[in-house]
JSON list of C-alpha atoms and ligand atoms in Angstrom, two decimals:
[
{"chain": "N", "resi": 26, "resn": "MET", "atom": "CA", "xyz": [24.25, -9.81, 25.05]},
{"chain": "N", "resi": 27, "resn": "GLY", "atom": "CA", "xyz": [21.30, -10.98, 23.02]},
{"chain": "N", "resi": 28, "resn": "ILE", "atom": "CA", "xyz": [20.35, -10.56, 19.47]},
{"chain": "N", "resi": 29, "resn": "ILE", "atom": "CA", "xyz": [17.18, -8.69, 18.80]},
{"chain": "N", "resi": 30, "resn": "ILE", "atom": "CA", "xyz": [15.27, -10.19, 15.94]},
{"chain": "N", "resi": 31, "resn": "TYR", "atom": "CA", "xyz": [13.01, -7.72, 14.27]},
{"chain": "N", "resi": 32, "resn": "GLY", "atom": "CA", "xyz": [11.65, -6.89, 10.90]},
{"chain": "N", "resi": 33, "resn": "VAL", "atom": "CA", "xyz": [8.74, -5.57, 8.98]},
{"chain": "N", "resi": 34, "resn": "LYS", "atom": "CA", "xyz": [5.98, -7.18, 7.00]},
{"chain": "N", "resi": 35, "resn": "ARG", "atom": "CA", "xyz": [4.14, -5.48, 4.21]},
{"chain": "N", "resi": 36, "resn": "LYS", "atom": "CA", "xyz": [0.63, -6.31, 3.24]},
{"chain": "N", "resi": 37, "resn": "LEU", "atom": "CA", "xyz": [-1.20, -5.04, 0.22]},
{"chain": "N", "resi": 38, "resn": "LYS", "atom": "CA", "xyz": [-4.94, -5.13, -0.02]},
{"chain": "N", "resi": 39, "resn": "GLU", "atom": "CA", "xyz": [-6.55, -4.30, -3.33]},
{"chain": "N", "resi": 40, "resn": "GLU", "atom": "CA", "xyz": [-9.81, -2.57, -2.71]},
{"chain": "N", "resi": 41, "resn": "LYS", "atom": "CA", "xyz": [-11.16, -1.67, -6.08]},
{"chain": "N", "resi": 42, "resn": "SER", "atom": "CA", "xyz": [-10.30, -1.20, -9.70]},
{"chain": "N", "resi": 43, "resn": "LEU", "atom": "CA", "xyz": [-10.04, 2.40, -10.82]},
{"chain": "N", "resi": 44, "resn": "GLY", "atom": "CA", "xyz": [-10.44, 1.50, -14.46]},
{"chain": "N", "resi": 45, "resn": "VAL", "atom": "CA", "xyz": [-7.97, 2.00, -17.26]},
{"chain": "N", "resi": 46, "resn": "GLN", "atom": "CA", "xyz": [-5.85, 5.07, -16.72]},
{"chain": "N", "resi": 47, "resn": "PHE", "atom": "CA", "xyz": [-2.61, 6.54, -17.92]},
{"chain": "N", "resi": 48, "resn": "CYS", "atom": "CA", "xyz": [0.32, 5.64, -15.65]},
{"chain": "N", "resi": 49, "resn": "PRO", "atom": "CA", "xyz": [2.71, 8.60, -15.39]},
{"chain": "N", "resi": 50, "resn": "ASN", "atom": "CA", "xyz": [5.60, 6.28, -14.51]},
{"chain": "N", "resi": 51, "resn": "CYS", "atom": "CA", "xyz": [5.61, 3.72, -17.32]},
{"chain": "N", "resi": 52, "resn": "GLY", "atom": "CA", "xyz": [3.54, 5.76, -19.74]},
{"chain": "N", "resi": 53, "resn": "LYS", "atom": "CA", "xyz": [1.08, 2.97, -20.47]},
{"chain": "N", "resi": 54, "resn": "GLN", "atom": "CA", "xyz": [-2.68, 2.66, -20.27]},
{"chain": "N", "resi": 55, "resn": "VAL", "atom": "CA", "xyz": [-3.19, 0.29, -17.36]},
{"chain": "N", "resi": 56, "resn": "GLU", "atom": "CA", "xyz": [-5.93, -0.74, -15.00]},
{"chain": "N", "resi": 57, "resn": "LEU", "atom": "CA", "xyz": [-4.98, 1.00, -11.77]},
{"chain": "N", "resi": 58, "resn": "GLN", "atom": "CA", "xyz": [-5.93, -0.54, -8.46]},
{"chain": "N", "resi": 59, "resn": "LEU", "atom": "CA", "xyz": [-6.94, 1.36, -5.37]},
{"chain": "N", "resi": 60, "resn": "THR", "atom": "CA", "xyz": [-4.79, -0.37, -2.78]},
{"chain": "N", "resi": 61, "resn": "ARG", "atom": "CA", "xyz": [-4.13, -0.10, 0.92]},
{"chain": "N", "resi": 62, "resn": "GLU", "atom": "CA", "xyz": [-0.63, -0.87, 2.08]},
{"chain": "N", "resi": 63, "resn": "LYS", "atom": "CA", "xyz": [0.03, -1.75, 5.67]},
{"chain": "N", "resi": 64, "resn": "VAL", "atom": "CA", "xyz": [3.45, -2.10, 7.19]},
{"chain": "N", "resi": 65, "resn": "TYR", "atom": "CA", "xyz": [3.71, -4.12, 10.36]},
{"chain": "N", "resi": 66, "resn": "GLY", "atom": "CA", "xyz": [6.76, -4.26, 12.54]},
{"chain": "N", "resi": 67, "resn": "HIS", "atom": "CA", "xyz": [7.59, -7.28, 14.62]},
{"chain": "N", "resi": 68, "resn": "VAL", "atom": "CA", "xyz": [10.13, -8.03, 17.35]},
{"chain": "N", "resi": 69, "resn": "TYR", "atom": "CA", "xyz": [10.92, -11.65, 18.17]},
{"chain": "N", "resi": 70, "resn": "TYR", "atom": "CA", "xyz": [8.02, -12.48, 15.82]},
{"chain": "N", "resi": 71, "resn": "ILE", "atom": "CA", "xyz": [5.59, -10.63, 18.05]},
{"chain": "N", "resi": 72, "resn": "PRO", "atom": "CA", "xyz": [3.69, -8.22, 15.86]},
{"chain": "N", "resi": 73, "resn": "LEU", "atom": "CA", "xyz": [3.63, -4.58, 16.80]},
{"chain": "N", "resi": 74, "resn": "LEU", "atom": "CA", "xyz": [0.98, -2.09, 15.88]},
{"chain": "N", "resi": 75, "resn": "PRO", "atom": "CA", "xyz": [0.80, -1.24, 12.19]},
{"chain": "N", "resi": 76, "resn": "MET", "atom": "CA", "xyz": [3.40, 1.43, 11.51]},
{"chain": "N", "resi": 77, "resn": "SER", "atom": "CA", "xyz": [1.67, 2.94, 8.56]},
{"chain": "N", "resi": 78, "resn": "GLY", "atom": "CA", "xyz": [-1.32, 2.50, 6.38]},
{"chain": "N", "resi": 79, "resn": "TRP", "atom": "CA", "xyz": [-0.65, 4.10, 3.06]},
{"chain": "N", "resi": 80, "resn": "LYS", "atom": "CA", "xyz": [-3.39, 4.39, 0.54]},
{"chain": "N", "resi": 81, "resn": "VAL", "atom": "CA", "xyz": [-1.99, 4.09, -2.92]},
{"chain": "N", "resi": 82, "resn": "LYS", "atom": "CA", "xyz": [-2.84, 3.77, -6.58]},
{"chain": "N", "resi": 83, "resn": "LEU", "atom": "CA", "xyz": [-0.98, 0.72, -7.79]},
{"chain": "N", "resi": 84, "resn": "CYS", "atom": "CA", "xyz": [0.13, 0.17, -11.36]},
{"chain": "N", "resi": 85, "resn": "PRO", "atom": "CA", "xyz": [0.18, -3.56, -12.20]},
{"chain": "N", "resi": 86, "resn": "ASN", "atom": "CA", "xyz": [2.57, -2.98, -15.08]},
{"chain": "N", "resi": 87, "resn": "CYS", "atom": "CA", "xyz": [5.51, -1.21, -13.43]},
{"chain": "N", "resi": 88, "resn": "GLY", "atom": "CA", "xyz": [4.47, -1.70, -9.81]},
{"chain": "N", "resi": 89, "resn": "VAL", "atom": "CA", "xyz": [4.70, 1.96, -8.94]},
{"chain": "N", "resi": 90, "resn": "ALA", "atom": "CA", "xyz": [2.49, 3.01, -6.07]},
{"chain": "N", "resi": 91, "resn": "ALA", "atom": "CA", "xyz": [1.36, 6.62, -5.94]},
{"chain": "N", "resi": 92, "resn": "LYS", "atom": "CA", "xyz": [0.47, 7.70, -2.44]},
{"chain": "N", "resi": 93, "resn": "LEU", "atom": "CA", "xyz": [-2.93, 9.24, -2.02]},
{"chain": "N", "resi": 94, "resn": "THR", "atom": "CA", "xyz": [-4.04, 11.86, 0.46]},
{"chain": "N", "resi": 95, "resn": "PRO", "atom": "CA", "xyz": [-7.01, 10.88, 2.65]},
{"chain": "N", "resi": 96, "resn": "GLU", "atom": "CA", "xyz": [-9.19, 13.21, 0.56]},
{"chain": "N", "resi": 97, "resn": "GLU", "atom": "CA", "xyz": [-8.13, 11.63, -2.73]},
{"chain": "N", "resi": 98, "resn": "TYR", "atom": "CA", "xyz": [-8.67, 8.16, -1.33]},
{"chain": "N", "resi": 99, "resn": "LYS", "atom": "CA", "xyz": [-12.15, 9.05, -0.13]},
{"chain": "N", "resi": 100, "resn": "ALA", "atom": "CA", "xyz": [-13.10, 10.54, -3.48]},
{"chain": "N", "resi": 101, "resn": "LEU", "atom": "CA", "xyz": [-11.79, 7.52, -5.41]},
{"chain": "N", "resi": 102, "resn": "LYS", "atom": "CA", "xyz": [-13.45, 5.04, -3.12]},
{"chain": "N", "resi": 103, "resn": "GLN", "atom": "CA", "xyz": [-16.81, 6.68, -3.44]},
{"chain": "N", "resi": 104, "resn": "GLY", "atom": "CA", "xyz": [-16.50, 7.43, -7.14]},
{"chain": "K", "resi": 202, "resn": "LIG", "atom": "ZN1", "xyz": [3.04, 2.02, -14.52]}
]
């Protein structure tokens, strides 16, 4: 009987600043970041395909990440 070693890795990639906005979580005016989050799984340290690729608005103050729909992401990225 072997032991299966597995886990996940999270990677955040900040794409662009969305300017100073009101964060609904911490109630502060903060510079929100348009961020892509990727979660990779790995088994025996062999990476698997990315399991998800959330697009989020990240608050640098409280660290809350609000998930965006593809439409919202597109609009924010272009705007
Ligand atoms: Zn916040």
